[in-house]
XYZ file of C-alpha atoms in Angstrom:
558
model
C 35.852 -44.032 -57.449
C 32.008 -43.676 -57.479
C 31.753 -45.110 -54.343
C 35.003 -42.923 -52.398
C 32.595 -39.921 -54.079
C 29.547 -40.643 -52.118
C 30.735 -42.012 -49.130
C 33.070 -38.012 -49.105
C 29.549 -36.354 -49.717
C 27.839 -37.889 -47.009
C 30.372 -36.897 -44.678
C 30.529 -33.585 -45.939
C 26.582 -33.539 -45.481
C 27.171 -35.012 -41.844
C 29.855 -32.806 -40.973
C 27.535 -29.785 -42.334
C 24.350 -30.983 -40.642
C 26.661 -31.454 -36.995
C 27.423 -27.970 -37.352
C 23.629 -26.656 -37.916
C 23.188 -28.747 -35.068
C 25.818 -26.951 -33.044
C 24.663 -23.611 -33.836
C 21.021 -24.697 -33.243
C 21.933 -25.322 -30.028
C 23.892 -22.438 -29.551
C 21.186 -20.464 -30.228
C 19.250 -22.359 -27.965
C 21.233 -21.874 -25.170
C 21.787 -18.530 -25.878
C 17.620 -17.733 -25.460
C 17.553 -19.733 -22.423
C 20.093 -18.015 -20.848
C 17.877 -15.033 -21.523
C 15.944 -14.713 -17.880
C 12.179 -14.140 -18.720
C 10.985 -11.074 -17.519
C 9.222 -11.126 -14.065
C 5.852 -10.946 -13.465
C 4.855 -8.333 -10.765
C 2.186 -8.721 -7.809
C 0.922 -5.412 -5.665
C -0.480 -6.093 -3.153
C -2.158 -3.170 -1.057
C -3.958 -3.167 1.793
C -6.081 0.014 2.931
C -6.093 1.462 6.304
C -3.733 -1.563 7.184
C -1.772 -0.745 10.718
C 1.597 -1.550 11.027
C 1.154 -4.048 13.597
C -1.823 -5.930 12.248
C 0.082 -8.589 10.990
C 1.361 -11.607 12.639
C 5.061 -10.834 10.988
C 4.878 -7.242 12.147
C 4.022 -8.470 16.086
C -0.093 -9.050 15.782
C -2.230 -11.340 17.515
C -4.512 -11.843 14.276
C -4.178 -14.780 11.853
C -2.636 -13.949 8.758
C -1.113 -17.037 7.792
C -0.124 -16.719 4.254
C 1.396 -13.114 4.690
C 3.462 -14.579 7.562
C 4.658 -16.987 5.133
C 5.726 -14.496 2.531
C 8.101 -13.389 5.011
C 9.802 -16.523 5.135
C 10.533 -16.633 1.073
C 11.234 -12.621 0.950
C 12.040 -9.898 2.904
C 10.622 -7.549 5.658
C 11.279 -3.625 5.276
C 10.217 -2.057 8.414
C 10.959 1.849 7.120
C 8.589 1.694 4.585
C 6.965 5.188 4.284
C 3.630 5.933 2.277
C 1.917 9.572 1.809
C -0.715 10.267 4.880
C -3.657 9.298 3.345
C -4.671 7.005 0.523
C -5.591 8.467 -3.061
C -2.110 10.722 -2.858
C -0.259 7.369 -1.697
C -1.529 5.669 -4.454
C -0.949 8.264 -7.190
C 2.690 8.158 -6.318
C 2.618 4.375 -7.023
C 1.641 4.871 -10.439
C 3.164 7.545 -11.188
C 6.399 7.407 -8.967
C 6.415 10.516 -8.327
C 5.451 12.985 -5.493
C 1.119 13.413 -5.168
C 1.797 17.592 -5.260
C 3.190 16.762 -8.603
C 0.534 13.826 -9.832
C -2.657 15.572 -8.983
C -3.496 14.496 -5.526
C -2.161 17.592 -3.502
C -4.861 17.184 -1.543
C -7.717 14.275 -1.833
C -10.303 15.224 -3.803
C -12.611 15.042 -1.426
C -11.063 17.068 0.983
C -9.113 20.212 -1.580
C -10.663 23.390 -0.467
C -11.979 26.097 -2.998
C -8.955 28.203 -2.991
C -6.774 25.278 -4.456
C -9.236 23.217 -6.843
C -7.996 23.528 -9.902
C -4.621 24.645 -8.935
C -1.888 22.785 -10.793
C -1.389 19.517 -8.721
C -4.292 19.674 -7.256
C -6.662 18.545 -9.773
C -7.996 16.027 -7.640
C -7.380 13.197 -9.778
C -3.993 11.727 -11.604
C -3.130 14.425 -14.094
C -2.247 13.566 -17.436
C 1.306 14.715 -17.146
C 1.912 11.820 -14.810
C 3.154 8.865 -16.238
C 1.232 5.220 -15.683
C 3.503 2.419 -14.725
C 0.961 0.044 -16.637
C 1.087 2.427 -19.406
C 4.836 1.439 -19.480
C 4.856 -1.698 -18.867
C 2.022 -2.548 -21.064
C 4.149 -0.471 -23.743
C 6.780 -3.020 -23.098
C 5.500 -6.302 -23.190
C 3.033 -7.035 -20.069
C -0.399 -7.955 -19.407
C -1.569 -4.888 -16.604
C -4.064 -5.815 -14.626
C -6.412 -3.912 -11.164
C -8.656 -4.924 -9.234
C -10.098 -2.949 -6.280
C -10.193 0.634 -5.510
C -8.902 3.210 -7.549
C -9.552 7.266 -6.551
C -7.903 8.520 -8.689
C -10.533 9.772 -10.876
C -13.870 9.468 -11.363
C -14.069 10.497 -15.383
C -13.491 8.039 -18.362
C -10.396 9.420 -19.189
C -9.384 9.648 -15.594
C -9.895 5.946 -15.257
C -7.673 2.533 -15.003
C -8.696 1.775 -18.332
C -7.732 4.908 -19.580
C -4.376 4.602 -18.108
C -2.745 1.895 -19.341
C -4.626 -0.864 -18.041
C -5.815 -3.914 -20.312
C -8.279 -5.228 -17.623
C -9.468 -3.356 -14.281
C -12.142 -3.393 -11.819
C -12.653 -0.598 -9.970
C -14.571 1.611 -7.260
C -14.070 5.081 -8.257
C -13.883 6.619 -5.131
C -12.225 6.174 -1.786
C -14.783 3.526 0.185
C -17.555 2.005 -0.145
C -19.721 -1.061 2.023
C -17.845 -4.198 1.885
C -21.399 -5.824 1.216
C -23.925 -5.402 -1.536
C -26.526 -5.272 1.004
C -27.151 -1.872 2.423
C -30.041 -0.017 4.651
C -32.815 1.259 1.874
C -32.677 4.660 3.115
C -28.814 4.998 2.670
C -28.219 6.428 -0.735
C -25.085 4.246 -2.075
C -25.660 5.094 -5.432
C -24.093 8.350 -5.269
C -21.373 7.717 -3.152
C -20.019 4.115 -5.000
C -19.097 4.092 -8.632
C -17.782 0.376 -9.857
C -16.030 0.276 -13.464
C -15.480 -2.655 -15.360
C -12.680 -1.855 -18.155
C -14.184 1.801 -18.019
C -17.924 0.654 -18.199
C -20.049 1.351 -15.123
C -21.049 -1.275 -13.470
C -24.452 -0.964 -10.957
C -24.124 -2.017 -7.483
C -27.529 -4.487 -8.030
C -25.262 -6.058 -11.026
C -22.789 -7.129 -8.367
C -23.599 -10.883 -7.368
C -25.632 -10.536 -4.537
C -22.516 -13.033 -2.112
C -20.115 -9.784 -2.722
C -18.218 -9.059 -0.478
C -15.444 -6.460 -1.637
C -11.830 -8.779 -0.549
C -13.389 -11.619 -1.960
C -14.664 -10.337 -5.137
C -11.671 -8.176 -6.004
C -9.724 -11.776 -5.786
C -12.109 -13.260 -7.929
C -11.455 -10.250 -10.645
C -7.797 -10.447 -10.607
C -7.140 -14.084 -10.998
C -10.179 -14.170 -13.971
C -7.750 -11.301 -15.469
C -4.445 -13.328 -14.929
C -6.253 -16.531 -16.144
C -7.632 -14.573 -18.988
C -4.105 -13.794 -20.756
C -2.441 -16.673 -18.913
C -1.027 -18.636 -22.284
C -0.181 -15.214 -23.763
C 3.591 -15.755 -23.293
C 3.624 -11.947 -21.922
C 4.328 -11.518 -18.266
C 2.401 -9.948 -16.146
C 1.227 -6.674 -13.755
C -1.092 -7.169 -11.302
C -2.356 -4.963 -9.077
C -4.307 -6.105 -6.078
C -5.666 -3.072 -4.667
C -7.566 -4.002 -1.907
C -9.953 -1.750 0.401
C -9.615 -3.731 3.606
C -9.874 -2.955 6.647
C -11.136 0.559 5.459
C -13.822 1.850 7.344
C -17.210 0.690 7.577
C -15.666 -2.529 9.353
C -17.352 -5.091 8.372
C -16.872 -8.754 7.631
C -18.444 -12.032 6.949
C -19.738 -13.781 10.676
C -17.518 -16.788 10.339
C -14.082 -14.702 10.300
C -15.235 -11.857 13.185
C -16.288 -14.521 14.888
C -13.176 -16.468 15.626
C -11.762 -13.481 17.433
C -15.061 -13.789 20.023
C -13.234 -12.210 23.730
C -9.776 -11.619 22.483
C -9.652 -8.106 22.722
C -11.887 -7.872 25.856
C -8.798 -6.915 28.047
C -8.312 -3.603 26.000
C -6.095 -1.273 23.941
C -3.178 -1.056 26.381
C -3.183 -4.983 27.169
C -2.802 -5.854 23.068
C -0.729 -2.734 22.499
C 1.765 -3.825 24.805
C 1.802 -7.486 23.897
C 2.200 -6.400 20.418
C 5.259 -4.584 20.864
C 6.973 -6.705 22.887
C 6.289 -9.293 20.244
C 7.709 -6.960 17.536
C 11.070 -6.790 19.710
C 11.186 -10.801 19.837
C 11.116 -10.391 16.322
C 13.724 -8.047 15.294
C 10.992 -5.227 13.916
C 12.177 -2.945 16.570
C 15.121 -3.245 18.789
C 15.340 -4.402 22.286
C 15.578 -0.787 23.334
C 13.120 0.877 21.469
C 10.533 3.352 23.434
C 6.998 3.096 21.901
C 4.688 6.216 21.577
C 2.544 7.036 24.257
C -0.614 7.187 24.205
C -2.883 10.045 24.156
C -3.920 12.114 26.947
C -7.749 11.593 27.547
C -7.682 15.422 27.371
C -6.200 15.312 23.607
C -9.258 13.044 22.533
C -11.917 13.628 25.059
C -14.748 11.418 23.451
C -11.923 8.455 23.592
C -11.037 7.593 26.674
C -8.573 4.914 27.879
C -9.920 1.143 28.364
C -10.325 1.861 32.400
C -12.598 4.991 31.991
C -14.929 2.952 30.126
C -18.380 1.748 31.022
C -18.941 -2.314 30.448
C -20.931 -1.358 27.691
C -18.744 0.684 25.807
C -16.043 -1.673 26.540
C -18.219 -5.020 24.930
C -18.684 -2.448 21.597
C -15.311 -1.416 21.467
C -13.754 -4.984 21.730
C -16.544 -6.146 18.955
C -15.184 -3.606 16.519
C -11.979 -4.837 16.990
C -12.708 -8.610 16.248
C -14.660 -7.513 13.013
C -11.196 -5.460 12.007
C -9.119 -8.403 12.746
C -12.057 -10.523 11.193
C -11.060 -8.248 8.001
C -7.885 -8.818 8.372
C -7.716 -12.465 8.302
C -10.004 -13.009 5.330
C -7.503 -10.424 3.361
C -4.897 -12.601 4.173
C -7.055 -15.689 3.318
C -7.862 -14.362 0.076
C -4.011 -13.106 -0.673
C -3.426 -16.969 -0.164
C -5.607 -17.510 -3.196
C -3.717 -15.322 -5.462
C -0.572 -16.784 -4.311
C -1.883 -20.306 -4.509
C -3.333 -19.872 -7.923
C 0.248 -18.589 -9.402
C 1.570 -21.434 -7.994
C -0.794 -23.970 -9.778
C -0.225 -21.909 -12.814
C 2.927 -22.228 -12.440
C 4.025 -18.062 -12.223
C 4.855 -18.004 -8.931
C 8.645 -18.417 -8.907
C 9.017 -15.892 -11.386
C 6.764 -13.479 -9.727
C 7.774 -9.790 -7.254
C 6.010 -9.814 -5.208
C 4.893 -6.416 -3.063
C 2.669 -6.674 0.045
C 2.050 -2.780 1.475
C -0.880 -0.522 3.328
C -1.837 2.260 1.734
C -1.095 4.594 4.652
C -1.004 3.648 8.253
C -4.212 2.758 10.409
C -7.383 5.332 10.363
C -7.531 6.897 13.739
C -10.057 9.975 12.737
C -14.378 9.432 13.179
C -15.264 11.043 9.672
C -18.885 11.033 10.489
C -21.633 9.152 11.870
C -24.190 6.662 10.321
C -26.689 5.796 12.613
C -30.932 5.114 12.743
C -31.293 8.070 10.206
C -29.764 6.753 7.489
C -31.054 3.103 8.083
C -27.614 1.631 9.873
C -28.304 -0.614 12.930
C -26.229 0.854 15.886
C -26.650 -2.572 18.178
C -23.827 -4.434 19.285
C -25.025 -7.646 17.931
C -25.156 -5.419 14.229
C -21.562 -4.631 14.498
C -19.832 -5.774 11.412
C -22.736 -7.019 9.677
C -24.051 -5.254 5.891
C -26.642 -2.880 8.221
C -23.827 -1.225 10.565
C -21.379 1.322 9.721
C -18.207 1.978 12.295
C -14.836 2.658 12.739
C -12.144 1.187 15.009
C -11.638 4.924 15.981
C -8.542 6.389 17.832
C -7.622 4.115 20.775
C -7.327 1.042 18.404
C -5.587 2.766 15.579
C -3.077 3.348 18.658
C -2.420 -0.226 18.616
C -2.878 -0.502 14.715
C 0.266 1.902 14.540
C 2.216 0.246 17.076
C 4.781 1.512 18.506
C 4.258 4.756 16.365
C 2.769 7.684 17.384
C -0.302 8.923 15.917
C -2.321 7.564 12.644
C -3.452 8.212 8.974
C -3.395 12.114 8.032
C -1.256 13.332 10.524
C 2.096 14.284 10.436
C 3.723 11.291 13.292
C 5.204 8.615 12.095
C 2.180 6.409 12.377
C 0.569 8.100 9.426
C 3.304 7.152 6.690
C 5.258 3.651 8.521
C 3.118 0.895 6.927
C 4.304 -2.767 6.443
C 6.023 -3.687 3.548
C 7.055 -7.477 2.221
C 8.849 -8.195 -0.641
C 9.375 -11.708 -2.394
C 11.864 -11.234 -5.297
C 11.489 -13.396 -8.195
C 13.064 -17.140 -7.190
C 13.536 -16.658 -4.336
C 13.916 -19.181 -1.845
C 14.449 -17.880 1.740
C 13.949 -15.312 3.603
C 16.526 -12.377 3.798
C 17.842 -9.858 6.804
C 14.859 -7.441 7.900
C 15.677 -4.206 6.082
C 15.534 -1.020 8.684
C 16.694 1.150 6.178
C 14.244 4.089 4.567
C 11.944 3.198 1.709
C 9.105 5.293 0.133
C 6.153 3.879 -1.892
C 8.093 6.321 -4.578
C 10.508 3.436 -5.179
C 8.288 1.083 -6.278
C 8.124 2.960 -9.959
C 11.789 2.513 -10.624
C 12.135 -0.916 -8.592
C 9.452 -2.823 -11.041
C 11.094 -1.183 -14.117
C 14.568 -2.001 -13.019
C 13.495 -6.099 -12.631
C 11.145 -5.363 -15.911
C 14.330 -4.060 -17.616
C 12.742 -0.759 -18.682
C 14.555 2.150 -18.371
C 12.343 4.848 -16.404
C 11.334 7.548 -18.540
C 12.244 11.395 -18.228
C 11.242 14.391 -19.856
C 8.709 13.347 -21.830
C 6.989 9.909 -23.195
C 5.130 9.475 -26.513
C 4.958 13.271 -27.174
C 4.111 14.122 -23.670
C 5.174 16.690 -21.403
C 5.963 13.859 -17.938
C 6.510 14.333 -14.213
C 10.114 12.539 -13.913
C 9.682 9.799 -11.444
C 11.938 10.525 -8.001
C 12.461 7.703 -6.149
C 15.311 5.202 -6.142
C 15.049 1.330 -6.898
C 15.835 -0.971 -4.446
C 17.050 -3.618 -6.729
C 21.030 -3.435 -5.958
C 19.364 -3.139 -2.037
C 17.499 -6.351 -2.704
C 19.684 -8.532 -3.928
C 22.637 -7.519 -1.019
C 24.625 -5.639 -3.491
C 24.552 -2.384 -1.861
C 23.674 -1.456 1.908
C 21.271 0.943 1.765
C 18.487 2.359 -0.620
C 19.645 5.919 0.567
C 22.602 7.530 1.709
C 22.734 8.410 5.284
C 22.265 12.073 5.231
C 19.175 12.157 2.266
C 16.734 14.247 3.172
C 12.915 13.640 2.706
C 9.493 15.709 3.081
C 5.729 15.619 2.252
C 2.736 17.787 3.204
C -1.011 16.586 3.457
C -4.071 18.557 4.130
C -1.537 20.945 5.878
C -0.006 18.125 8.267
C 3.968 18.556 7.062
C 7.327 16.896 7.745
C 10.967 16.968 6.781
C 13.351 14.535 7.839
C 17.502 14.639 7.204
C 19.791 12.162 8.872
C 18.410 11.167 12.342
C 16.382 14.201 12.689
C 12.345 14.969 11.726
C 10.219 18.179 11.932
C 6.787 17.487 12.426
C 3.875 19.670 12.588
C 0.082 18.613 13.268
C -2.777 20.700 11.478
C -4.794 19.610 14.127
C -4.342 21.275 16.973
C -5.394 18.493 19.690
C -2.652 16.263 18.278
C 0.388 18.510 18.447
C 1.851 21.518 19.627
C 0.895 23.782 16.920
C 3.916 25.085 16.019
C 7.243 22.501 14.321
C 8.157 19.615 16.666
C 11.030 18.327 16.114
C 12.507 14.592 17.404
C 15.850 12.571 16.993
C 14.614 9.537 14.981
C 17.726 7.377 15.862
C 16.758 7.443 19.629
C 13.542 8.414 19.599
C 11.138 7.194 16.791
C 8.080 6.846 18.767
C 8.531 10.804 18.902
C 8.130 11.182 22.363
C 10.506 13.938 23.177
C 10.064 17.292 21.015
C 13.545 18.402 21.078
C 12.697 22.031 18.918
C 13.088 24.378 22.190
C 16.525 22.897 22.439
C 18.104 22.765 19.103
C 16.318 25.230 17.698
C 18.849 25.442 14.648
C 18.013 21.677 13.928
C 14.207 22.911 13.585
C 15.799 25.830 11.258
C 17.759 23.712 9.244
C 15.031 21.397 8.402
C 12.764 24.335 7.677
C 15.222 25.043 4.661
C 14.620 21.145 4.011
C 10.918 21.634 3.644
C 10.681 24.896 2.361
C 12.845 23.359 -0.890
C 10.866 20.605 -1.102
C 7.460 22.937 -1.509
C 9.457 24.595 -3.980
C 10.278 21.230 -6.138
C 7.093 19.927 -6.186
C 4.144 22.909 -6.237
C 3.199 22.629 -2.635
C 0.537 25.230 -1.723
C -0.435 26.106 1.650
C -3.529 24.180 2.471
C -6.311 26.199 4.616
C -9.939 24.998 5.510
């Protein structure tokens, strides 16, 4: 009887310990069924072109973006703000620049509208932080690179929801540590480490700004790498901003490529970006400017051999810059897949705005800068790629950076979504650096605030996520007929349907009055269509004029 006793307990103890097992594993299951959140990569380039890139139709070697391509997904309707600082405050904040601060750059707000609301020159406090949210919700946030979006502590990355950043406070700086002695840097370049200034002599005296930036993020990501928290990284680079410069051994490689001139590579490029499926077999590029428009740029065969050997040796410093961006994106990319992270990683590859086209000043003998040819690109020369090659940057768009064309605000976009394997259709459909906000929280599974966080009075973010887009559950980010505007140092747009308005502050570049061009057929803008249809041009008047009303737009007057 004894014995019939135990031998019942110890299967009721088995049975009972099998079922502790079950649920165990049950449980088990059950959390890894539970997809870990996503780390997130940005990655933006500054001043990038839209053609730069191998991908996007370019001659120069960018390897490791071109790759990206093949694991994710090309959006080639990607639209930024004109300029840099107000693109960038709508990344963080996700929503229009009027709204975050940055109605006009800083450096460029005239008296009558400093101070005005939205156009405090720096991201206002009622603008919400995506790293403030995500950090909120579980993530390591991480910058490195250029900022400009304040220069005060509690204007800075650290301030804003950042656990580690590295900044430069303002819009540009030298790529190099090395500068001319008479050139007063000091004043024009403010670096913060985690809100603590940091002295240009502090920097290692090898800096160059791509490289070093890398170096900052990935001691961030290794810094908090067995936290068990995923992570936001932004990589926000200032390549190829003006000064060009670059080290030897990468301007070098491009020695006599671009010595048959702007039309030769701007034409090569687009073809290529036909063979590709950027633009279709039909599509009618820009055209160039009229000498007249831009009298101290002429066209490659009104230039003296001289001119032409410095113009084709800015060029292969820019595409120098380019390559060792995209040799130094390969290291982030390699290191998260050593670590590791990189299957579970968005990834975001932008520009900032679309390529510089605008001299902003000279820097020549008097301020120490070595004007030679053999000085171009070096740490004692100080150019620009100027218009002519920011026509091929922006190919086949018309016009550049802080205008109102099309070449101002289409930049190249990749995305990689997390695990994913192959690459996906080319997306022609429109997308706005405002999506980006809601996209990351979507995959983060964070709801997107409104009204107000922690207290707070908040801008509500405006765009629209592209998740459903993404992963081929819906069409199209937007329906057909949205309509879309933005206004920049008094360039303005509005776009509905197939139709734009366009008008160009400056009066070289446009007609003065609103242009107005059928994007469907013609999105090189060649054909102002306003005398025409003049109630098109009054229709999207009513378009813009509502959008100035939504966001605080103030006329802008120098």
């Amino acid at each position: 009887m004894q014995k019939l006793k135990l031998v019942s307990s110890i299967s009721i103890a088995l049975f009972t310990f099998y079922l502790a097992g079950c649920n165990d594993d049950h449980d088990s299951n059950q959390t890894i069924s539970q997809k870990p959140k996503p780390n997130v990569l940005f990655i933006m380039a500054d001043d990038l072109g839209y053609s730069d890139l191998g991908a996007f139709g370019g001659e120069i070697h960018t390897p490791n973006l071109d790759a990206l391509t093949q694991e994710g997904r090309i959006l080639t309707d990607y639209h930024t703000a004109p300029t840099c600082s107000p693109t960038r405050s709508q990344l963080i904040s996700g929503t229009d620049h009027h709204q975050a601060g940055i109605g006009a750059m800083a450096e460029l707000t005239p008296a009558h509208l400093k101070g005005q609301p939205g156009y405090e020159g720096y991201l206002n406090n009622r603008s919400l932080s995506i790293a403030e949210v995500l950090r909120d919700n579980g993530y390591r946030t991480y910058i490195s690179g250029k900022w400009h979006l304040g220069l005060t502590p509690e204007t800075n990355a650290h301030a804003k929801g950042f656990d580690h950043s590295f900044t430069l406070l303002q819009g540009l700086d030298l790529h190099f540590k090395q500068n001319p002695s008479q050139y007063n840097r000091a004043g024009l370049a403010t670096y913060t480490e985690d809100g603590k200034k940091i002295a240009v002599s502090d920097l290692p005296d090898d800096f160059f700004s791509t490289d070093y930036y890398t170096d900052k993020l990935i001691q961030y990501l290794d810094s908090g790498k067995r936290s068990g928290k995923p992570f936001f990284a932004y990589a926000a680079y200032t390549a190829p901003h003006w000064p060009i410069q670059a080290p030897q051994k990468y301007s070098d490689r491009y020695k006599g490529q671009y010595d048959v001139g702007y039309e030769q590579i701007r034409n090569a490029r687009i073809a290529k970006q036909k063979q590709l499926g950027i633009l279709p077999a039909n599509f009618q590029a820009a055209d160039p400017l009229a000498t007249a428009q831009i009298p101290k740029y002429p066209k490659w065969n009104e230039l003296s051999s001289e001119q032409k050997a410095l113009e084709a040796r800015k060029m292969e410093v820019y595409a120098g810059m380019v390559e060792n961006l995209d040799d130094n994106i390969g290291r982030l990319i390699q290191y998260l897949k050593a670590n590791g992270q990189y299957e579970n990683t968005l990834i975001f590859f932008v520009s900032d705005n679309g390529a510089e086209g605008f001299v902003r000043g000279t820097y020549g003998t008097e301020t120490g800068f070595d004007t030679s040819l053999a000085a171009v690109g070096t740490a004692n020369s100080y150019h620009y790629i100027g218009p002519r090659w920011a026509e091929v940057s922006a190919a086949p768009f018309h016009l550049w950076k802080d205008t109102a064309g099309e070449g101002a605000t289409t930049a190249p976009a990749i995305v990689k979504l997390p695990n994913q394997k192959k690459a996906e259709n080319i997306y022609h459909g429109f997308a706005s650096v405002l999506d980006v906000f809601p996209t990351v929280l979507e995959y983060a599974n964070v709801s997107v605030p409104k009204d107000q966080y922690k207290g707070r009075q908040i801008n509500n973010p405006s765009g629209i996520s592209w998740k459903s887009t993404l992963e081929n559950k819906t069409a199209s980010i937007r329906p057909a007929e949205f309509a879309f505007a933005d206004e920049l140092h008094g360039n303005k747009y509005a776009k509905q349907g197939d139709w734009k308005i366009a008008y160009q502050a400056n009066g070289n570049l446009g007609t003065g009055k609103w242009e107005l061009y059928n994007l469907k057929d013609d999105r090189g803008e060649r054909n102002n269509l306003a005398d025409s249809h003049p109630e098109q041009v009054s229709k999207l008047v009513e378009v813009y004029n509502k959008y100035t009303q939504q966001n605080g737009v103030l006329e802008f007057k120098q």
